[in-house]
mmCIF file of C-alpha atoms in Angstrom:
data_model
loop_
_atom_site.group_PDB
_atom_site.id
_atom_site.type_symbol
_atom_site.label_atom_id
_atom_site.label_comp_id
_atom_site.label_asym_id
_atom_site.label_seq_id
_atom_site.Cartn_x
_atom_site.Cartn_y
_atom_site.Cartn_z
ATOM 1 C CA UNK H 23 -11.912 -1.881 -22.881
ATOM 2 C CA UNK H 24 -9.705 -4.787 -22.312
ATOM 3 C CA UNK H 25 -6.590 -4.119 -19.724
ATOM 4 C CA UNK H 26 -3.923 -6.560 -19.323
ATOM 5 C CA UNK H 27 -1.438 -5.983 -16.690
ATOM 6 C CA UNK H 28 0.774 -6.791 -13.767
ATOM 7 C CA UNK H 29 1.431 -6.226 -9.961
ATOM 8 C CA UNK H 30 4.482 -6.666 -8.193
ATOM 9 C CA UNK H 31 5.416 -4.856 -5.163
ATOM 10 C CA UNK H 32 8.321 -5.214 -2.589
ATOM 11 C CA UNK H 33 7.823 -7.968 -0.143
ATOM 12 C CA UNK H 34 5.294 -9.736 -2.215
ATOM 13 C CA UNK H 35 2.803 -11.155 0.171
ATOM 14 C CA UNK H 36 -0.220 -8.026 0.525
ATOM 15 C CA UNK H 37 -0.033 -5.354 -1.499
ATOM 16 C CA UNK H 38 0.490 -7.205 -5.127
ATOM 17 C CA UNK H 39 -2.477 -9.397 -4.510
ATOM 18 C CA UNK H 40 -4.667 -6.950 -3.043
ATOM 19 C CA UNK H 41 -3.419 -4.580 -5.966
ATOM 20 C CA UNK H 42 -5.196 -7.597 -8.221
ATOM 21 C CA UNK H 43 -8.214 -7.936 -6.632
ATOM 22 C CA UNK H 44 -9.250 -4.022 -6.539
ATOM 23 C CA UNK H 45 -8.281 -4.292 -10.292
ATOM 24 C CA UNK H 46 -10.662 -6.727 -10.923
ATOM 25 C CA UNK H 47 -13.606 -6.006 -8.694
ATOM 26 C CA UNK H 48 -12.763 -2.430 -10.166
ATOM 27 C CA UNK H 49 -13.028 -3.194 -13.601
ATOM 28 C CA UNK H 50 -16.362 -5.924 -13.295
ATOM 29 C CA UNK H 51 -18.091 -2.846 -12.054
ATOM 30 C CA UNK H 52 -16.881 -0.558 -14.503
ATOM 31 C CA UNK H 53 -17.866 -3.161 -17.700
ATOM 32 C CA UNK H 54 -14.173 -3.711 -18.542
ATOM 33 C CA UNK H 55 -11.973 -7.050 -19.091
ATOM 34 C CA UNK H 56 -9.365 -6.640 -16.846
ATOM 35 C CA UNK H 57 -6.614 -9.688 -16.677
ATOM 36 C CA UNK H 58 -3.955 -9.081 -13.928
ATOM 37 C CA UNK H 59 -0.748 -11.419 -13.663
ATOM 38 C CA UNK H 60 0.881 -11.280 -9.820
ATOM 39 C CA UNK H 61 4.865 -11.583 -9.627
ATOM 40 C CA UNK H 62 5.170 -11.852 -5.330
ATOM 41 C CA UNK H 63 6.628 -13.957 -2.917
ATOM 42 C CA UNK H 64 4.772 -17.169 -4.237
ATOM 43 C CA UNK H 65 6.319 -16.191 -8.170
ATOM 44 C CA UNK H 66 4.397 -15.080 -10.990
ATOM 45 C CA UNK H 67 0.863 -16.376 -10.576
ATOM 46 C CA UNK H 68 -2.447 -16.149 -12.444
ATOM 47 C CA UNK H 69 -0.019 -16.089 -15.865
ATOM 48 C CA UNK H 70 -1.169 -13.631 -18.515
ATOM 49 C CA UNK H 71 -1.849 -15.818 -21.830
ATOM 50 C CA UNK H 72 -0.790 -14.334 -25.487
ATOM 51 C CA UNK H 73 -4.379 -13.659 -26.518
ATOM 52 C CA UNK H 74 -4.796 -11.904 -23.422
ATOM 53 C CA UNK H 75 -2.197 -10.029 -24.423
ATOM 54 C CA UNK H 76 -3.283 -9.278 -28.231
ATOM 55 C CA UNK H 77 -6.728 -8.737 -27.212
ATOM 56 C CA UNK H 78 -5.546 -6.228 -24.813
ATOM 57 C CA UNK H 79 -6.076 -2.474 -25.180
ATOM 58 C CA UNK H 80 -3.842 -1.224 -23.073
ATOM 59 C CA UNK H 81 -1.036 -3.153 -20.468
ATOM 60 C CA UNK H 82 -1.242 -1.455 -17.129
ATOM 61 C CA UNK H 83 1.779 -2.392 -14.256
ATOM 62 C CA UNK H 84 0.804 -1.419 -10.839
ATOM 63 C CA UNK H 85 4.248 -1.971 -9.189
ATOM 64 C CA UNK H 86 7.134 -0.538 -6.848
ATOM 65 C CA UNK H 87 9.722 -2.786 -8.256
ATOM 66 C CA UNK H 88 10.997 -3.884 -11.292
ATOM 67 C CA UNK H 89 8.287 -6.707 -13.430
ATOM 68 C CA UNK H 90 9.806 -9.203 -15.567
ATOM 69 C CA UNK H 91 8.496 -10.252 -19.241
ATOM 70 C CA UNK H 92 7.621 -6.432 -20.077
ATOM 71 C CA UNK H 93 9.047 -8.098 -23.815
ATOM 72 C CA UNK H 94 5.412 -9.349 -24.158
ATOM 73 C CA UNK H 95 3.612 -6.064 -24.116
ATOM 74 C CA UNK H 96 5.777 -4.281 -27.298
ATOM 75 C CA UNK H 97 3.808 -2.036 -29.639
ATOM 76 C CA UNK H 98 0.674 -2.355 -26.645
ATOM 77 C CA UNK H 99 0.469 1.440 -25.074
ATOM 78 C CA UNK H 100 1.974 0.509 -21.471
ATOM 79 C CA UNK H 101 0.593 2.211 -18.328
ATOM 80 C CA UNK H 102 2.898 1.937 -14.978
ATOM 81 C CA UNK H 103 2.004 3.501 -11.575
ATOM 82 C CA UNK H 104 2.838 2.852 -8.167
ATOM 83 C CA UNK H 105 0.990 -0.683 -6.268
ATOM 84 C CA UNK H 106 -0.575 1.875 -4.249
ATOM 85 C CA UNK H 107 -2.634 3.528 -6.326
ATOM 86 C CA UNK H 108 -4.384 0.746 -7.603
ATOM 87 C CA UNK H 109 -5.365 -0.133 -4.278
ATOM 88 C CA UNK H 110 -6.148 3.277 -3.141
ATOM 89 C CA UNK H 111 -8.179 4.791 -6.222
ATOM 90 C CA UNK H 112 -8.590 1.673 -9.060
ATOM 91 C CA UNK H 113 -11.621 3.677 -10.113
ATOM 92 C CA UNK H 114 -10.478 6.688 -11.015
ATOM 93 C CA UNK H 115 -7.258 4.921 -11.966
ATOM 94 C CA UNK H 116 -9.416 2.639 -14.932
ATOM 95 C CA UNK H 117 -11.259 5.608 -16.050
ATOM 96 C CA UNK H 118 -8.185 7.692 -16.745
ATOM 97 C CA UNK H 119 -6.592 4.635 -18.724
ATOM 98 C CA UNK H 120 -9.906 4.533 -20.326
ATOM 99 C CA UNK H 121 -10.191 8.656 -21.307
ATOM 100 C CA UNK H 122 -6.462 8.867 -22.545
ATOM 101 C CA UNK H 123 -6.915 5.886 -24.850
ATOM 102 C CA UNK H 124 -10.312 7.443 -26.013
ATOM 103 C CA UNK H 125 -8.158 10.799 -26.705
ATOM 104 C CA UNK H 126 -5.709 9.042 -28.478
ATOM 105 C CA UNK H 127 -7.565 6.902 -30.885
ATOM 106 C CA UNK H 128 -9.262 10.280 -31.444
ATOM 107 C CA UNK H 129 -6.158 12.003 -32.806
ATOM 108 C CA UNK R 7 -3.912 -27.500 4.787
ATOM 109 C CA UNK R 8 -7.115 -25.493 6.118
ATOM 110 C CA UNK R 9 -7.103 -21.946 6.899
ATOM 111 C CA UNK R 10 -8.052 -22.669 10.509
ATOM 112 C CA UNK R 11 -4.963 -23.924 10.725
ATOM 113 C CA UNK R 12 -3.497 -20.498 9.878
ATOM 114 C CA UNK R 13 -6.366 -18.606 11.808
ATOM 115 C CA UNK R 14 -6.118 -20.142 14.853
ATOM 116 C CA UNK R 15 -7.595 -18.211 18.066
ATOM 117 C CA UNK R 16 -4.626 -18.470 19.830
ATOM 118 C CA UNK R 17 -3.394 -15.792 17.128
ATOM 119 C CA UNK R 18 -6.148 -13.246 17.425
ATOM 120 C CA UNK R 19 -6.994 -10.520 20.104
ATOM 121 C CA UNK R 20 -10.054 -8.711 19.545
ATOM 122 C CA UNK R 21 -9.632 -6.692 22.222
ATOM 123 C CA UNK R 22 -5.994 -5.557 22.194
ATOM 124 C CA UNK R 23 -4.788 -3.461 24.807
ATOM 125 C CA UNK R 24 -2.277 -1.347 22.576
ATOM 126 C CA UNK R 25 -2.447 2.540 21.838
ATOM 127 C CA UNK R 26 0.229 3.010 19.003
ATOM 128 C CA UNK R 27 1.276 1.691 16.037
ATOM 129 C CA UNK R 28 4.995 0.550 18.170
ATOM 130 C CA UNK R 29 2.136 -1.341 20.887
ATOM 131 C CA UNK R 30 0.307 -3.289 18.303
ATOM 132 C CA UNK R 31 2.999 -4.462 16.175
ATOM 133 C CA UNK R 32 4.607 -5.610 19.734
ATOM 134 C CA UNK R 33 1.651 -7.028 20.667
ATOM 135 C CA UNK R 34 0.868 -9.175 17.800
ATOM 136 C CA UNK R 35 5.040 -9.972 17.900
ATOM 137 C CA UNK R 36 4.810 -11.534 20.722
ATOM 138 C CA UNK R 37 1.491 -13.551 20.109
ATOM 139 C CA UNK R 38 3.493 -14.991 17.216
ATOM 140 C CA UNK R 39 6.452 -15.860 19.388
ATOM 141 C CA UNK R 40 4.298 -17.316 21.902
ATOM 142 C CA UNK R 41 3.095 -19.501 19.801
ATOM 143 C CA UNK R 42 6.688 -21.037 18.021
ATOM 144 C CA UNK R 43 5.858 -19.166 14.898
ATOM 145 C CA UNK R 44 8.983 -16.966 15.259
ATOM 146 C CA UNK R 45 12.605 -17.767 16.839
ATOM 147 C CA UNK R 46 13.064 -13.952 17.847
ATOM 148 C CA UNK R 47 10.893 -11.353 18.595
ATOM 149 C CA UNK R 48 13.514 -8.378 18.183
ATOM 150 C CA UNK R 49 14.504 -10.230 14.593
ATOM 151 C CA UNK R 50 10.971 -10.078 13.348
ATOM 152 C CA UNK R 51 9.922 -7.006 14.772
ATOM 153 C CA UNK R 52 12.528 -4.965 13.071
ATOM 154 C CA UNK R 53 11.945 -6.652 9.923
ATOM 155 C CA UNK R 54 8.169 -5.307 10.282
ATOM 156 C CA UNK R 55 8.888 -1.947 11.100
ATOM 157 C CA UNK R 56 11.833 -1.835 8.362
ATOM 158 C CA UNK R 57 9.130 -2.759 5.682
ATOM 159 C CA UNK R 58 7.232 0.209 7.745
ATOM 160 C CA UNK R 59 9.300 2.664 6.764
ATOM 161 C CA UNK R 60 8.987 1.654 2.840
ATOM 162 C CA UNK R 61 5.294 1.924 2.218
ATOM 163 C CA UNK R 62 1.753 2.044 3.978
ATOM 164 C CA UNK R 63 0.779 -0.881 5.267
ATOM 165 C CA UNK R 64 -2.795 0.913 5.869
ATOM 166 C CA UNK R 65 -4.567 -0.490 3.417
ATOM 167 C CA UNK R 66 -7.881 1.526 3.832
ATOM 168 C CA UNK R 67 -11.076 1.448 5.929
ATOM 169 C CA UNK R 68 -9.342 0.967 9.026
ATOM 170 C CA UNK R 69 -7.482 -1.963 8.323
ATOM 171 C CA UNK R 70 -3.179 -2.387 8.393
ATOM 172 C CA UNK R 71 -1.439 -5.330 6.767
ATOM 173 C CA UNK R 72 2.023 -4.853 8.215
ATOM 174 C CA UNK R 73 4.268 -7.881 7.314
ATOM 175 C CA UNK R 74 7.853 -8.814 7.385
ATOM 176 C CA UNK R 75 10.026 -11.225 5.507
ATOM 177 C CA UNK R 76 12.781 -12.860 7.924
ATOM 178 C CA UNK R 77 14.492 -15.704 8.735
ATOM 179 C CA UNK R 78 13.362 -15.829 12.315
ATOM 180 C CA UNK R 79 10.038 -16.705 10.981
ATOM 181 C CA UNK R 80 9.639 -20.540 11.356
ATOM 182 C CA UNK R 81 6.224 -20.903 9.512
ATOM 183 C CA UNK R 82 4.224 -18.751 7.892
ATOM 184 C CA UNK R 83 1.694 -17.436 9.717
ATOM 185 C CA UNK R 84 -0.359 -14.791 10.773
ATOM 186 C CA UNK R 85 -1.258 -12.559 14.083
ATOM 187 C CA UNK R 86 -4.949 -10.248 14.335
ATOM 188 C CA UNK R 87 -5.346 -7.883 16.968
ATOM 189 C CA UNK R 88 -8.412 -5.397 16.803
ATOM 190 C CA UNK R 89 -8.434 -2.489 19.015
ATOM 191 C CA UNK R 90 -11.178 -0.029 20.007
ATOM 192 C CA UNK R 91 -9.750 3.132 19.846
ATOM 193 C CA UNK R 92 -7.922 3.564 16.301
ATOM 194 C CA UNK R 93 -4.546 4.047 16.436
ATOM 195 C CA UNK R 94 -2.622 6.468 13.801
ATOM 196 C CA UNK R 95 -0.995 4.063 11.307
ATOM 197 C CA UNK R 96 0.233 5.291 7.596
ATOM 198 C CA UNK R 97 -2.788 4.363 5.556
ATOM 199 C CA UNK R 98 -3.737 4.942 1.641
ATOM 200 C CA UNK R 99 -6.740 6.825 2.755
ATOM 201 C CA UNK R 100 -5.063 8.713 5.758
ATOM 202 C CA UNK R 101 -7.384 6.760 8.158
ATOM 203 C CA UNK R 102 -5.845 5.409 11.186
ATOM 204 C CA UNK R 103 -6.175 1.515 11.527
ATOM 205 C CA UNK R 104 -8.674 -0.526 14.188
ATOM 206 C CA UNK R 105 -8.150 -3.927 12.763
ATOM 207 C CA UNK R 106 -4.702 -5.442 11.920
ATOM 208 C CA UNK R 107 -3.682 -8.864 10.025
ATOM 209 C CA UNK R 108 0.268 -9.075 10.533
ATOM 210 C CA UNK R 109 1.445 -11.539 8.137
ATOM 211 C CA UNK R 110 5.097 -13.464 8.803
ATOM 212 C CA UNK R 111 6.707 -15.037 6.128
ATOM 213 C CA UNK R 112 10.354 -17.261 6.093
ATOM 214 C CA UNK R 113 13.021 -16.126 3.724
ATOM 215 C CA UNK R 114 13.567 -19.983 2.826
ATOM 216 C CA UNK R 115 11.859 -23.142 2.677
ATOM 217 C CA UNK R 116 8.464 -20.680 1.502
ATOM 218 C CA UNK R 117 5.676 -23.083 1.509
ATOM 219 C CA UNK R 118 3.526 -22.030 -1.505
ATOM 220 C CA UNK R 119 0.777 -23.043 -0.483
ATOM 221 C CA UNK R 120 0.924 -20.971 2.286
ATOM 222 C CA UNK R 121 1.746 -17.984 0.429
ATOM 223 C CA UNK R 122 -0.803 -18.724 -1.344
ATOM 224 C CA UNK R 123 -3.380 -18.625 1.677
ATOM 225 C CA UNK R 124 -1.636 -15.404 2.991
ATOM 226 C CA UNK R 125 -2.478 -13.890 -0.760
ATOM 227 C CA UNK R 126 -6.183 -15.117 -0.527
ATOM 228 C CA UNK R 127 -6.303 -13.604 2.624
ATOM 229 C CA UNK R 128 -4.891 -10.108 1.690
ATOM 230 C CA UNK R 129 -7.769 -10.887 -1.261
ATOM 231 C CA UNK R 130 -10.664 -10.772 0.497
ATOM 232 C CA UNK R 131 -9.660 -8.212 2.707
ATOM 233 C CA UNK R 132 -10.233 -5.482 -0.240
ATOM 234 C CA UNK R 133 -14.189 -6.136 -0.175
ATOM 235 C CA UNK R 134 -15.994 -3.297 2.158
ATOM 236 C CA UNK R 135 -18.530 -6.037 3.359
ATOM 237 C CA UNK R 136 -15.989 -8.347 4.408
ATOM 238 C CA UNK R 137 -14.236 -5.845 6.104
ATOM 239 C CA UNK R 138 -17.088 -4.361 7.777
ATOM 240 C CA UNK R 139 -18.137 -7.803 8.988
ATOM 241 C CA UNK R 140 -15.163 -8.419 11.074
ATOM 242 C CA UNK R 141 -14.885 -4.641 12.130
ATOM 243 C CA UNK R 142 -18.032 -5.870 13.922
ATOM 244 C CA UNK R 143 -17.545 -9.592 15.116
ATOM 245 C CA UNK R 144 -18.590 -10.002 18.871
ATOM 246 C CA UNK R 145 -16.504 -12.589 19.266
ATOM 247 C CA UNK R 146 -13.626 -14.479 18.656
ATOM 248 C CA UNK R 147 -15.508 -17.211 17.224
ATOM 249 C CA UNK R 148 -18.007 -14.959 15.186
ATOM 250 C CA UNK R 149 -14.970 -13.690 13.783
ATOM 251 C CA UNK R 150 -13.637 -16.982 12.520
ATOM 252 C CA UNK R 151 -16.536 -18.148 10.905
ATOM 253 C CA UNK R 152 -16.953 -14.868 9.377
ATOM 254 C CA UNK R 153 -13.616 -15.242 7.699
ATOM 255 C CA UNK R 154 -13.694 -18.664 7.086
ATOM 256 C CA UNK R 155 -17.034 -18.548 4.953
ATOM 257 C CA UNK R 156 -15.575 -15.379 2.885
ATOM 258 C CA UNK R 157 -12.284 -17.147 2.597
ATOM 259 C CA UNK R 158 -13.844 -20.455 1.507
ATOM 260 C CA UNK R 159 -15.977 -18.672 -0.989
ATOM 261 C CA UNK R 160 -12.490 -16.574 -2.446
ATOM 262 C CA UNK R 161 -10.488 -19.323 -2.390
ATOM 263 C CA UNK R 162 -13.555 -22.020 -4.483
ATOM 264 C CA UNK R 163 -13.998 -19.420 -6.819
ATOM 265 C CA UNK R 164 -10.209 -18.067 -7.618
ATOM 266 C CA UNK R 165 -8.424 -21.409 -7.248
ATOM 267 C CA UNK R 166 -6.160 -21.116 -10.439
#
């Protein structure tokens, strides 16, 4: 499974990058591609590219405040769920993205 | 710029004398106003505990990130206190905190470069090992090269 996605939270300086990094560890461990783009205090950093994008399976936005250039994800199913959770439970968090998409293609 | 620089012992109590989440974030307020980081104490401090009352700053296994985003902050910067007895702090896994990395940030003239150190920072902070290696740090100087080899690892490999 390949995830692109995006974390943002309110002052921009912990929680968005630490948001990334679970993400990331997460998915290594897991066996999935995960790409995560940061908008905090320092701007939008580690810049999704388009093939990211159109590779991507699903878009997932870990954020408490509003993420700019959601325009790239259209047509892409689009997960969104508080910073927090993806630093609290990014395991459980992946493998639900994972089993819904399963379900779906299953349909 | 190094991230001694921005770690600098000065900055970090490992054994804070604090017993609540209003003592440590004191504390580590006034370590950053003794050393001309911040302009006002009061200023910063309720900046920290407004961004308190929006979210967890308990970021799990014992460790809080509390940070605030103000104008008295003349350089960004960061305070580390470490207490024995955990004190109740709202966490994401309803722990109470024993280590805490309070992070101050201007409003203008950010230095992204130091952002970008305060993000590597929050970074590494996320790996259990890492965590558990300053948890247990004798010393103020075990401590620092304990973060400075995991920081200088993060940083080599995730310089973008």
């Amino acid at each position: 499974m390949k995830i692109v996605g995006i974390t943002s939270c309110t002052v921009g300086i912990a929680h968005t990058y630490m948001a990334r990094e679970k993400l990331i560890s997460t998915g290594k461990k897991l066996g999935f591609d995960v790409e995560i783009e940061t908008q905090g205090s320092g701007g939008v950093e580690y810049n999704l590219n388009e093939s990211d994008i159109s590779n991507a399976d699903v878009v997932l936005i870990a954020s408490d405040v509003v993420v700019s250039g959601k325009e790239r994800f259209i047509g892409k199913p689009i997960v969104e769920v508080p910073v927090s959770a993806a630093i609290k439970t990014p395991e459980s968090l992946l493998l639900k993205i994972e089993k819904t998409l399963k379900e779906k293609k299953g349909e | 710029m190094n991230i001694l620089e921005m770690i600098k012992p000065s900055q970090i109590d490992l054994e804070m004398k604090a017993g609540t989440k209003d003592e440590v974030i004191h504390h580590l307020t006034h370590m950053l106003y003794e050393n001309d980081k911040i302009s006002s104490e009061k200023k910063f401090y309720d900046n920290v505990f407004y961004r308190e009352s929006v979210g967890e700053t308990g970021m799990g296994n014992y460790i809080a990130i509390p940070h605030g985003e103000s104008d008295a902050v003349k350089e960004v910067s960061v305070a580390i206190g470490r207490v024995i007895e955990p004190v109740e702090w709202e966490s994401l896994d309803d722990l109470p905190v024993r280590l805490i990395f309070m992070l101050a940030v201007p409003i203008e003239n950010k230095n992204n470069v130091h952002i970008k150190m305060l993000s590597q920072l929050a970074s590494i902070l996320t790996y259990e090992d890492i965590q558990n290696e300053l948890m247990n740090s004798v010393s103020k100087e075990d401590f620092i090269n304990c973060f400075f080899k995991h920081f200088n690892q993060y940083a080599s490999e995730n310089n973008n």
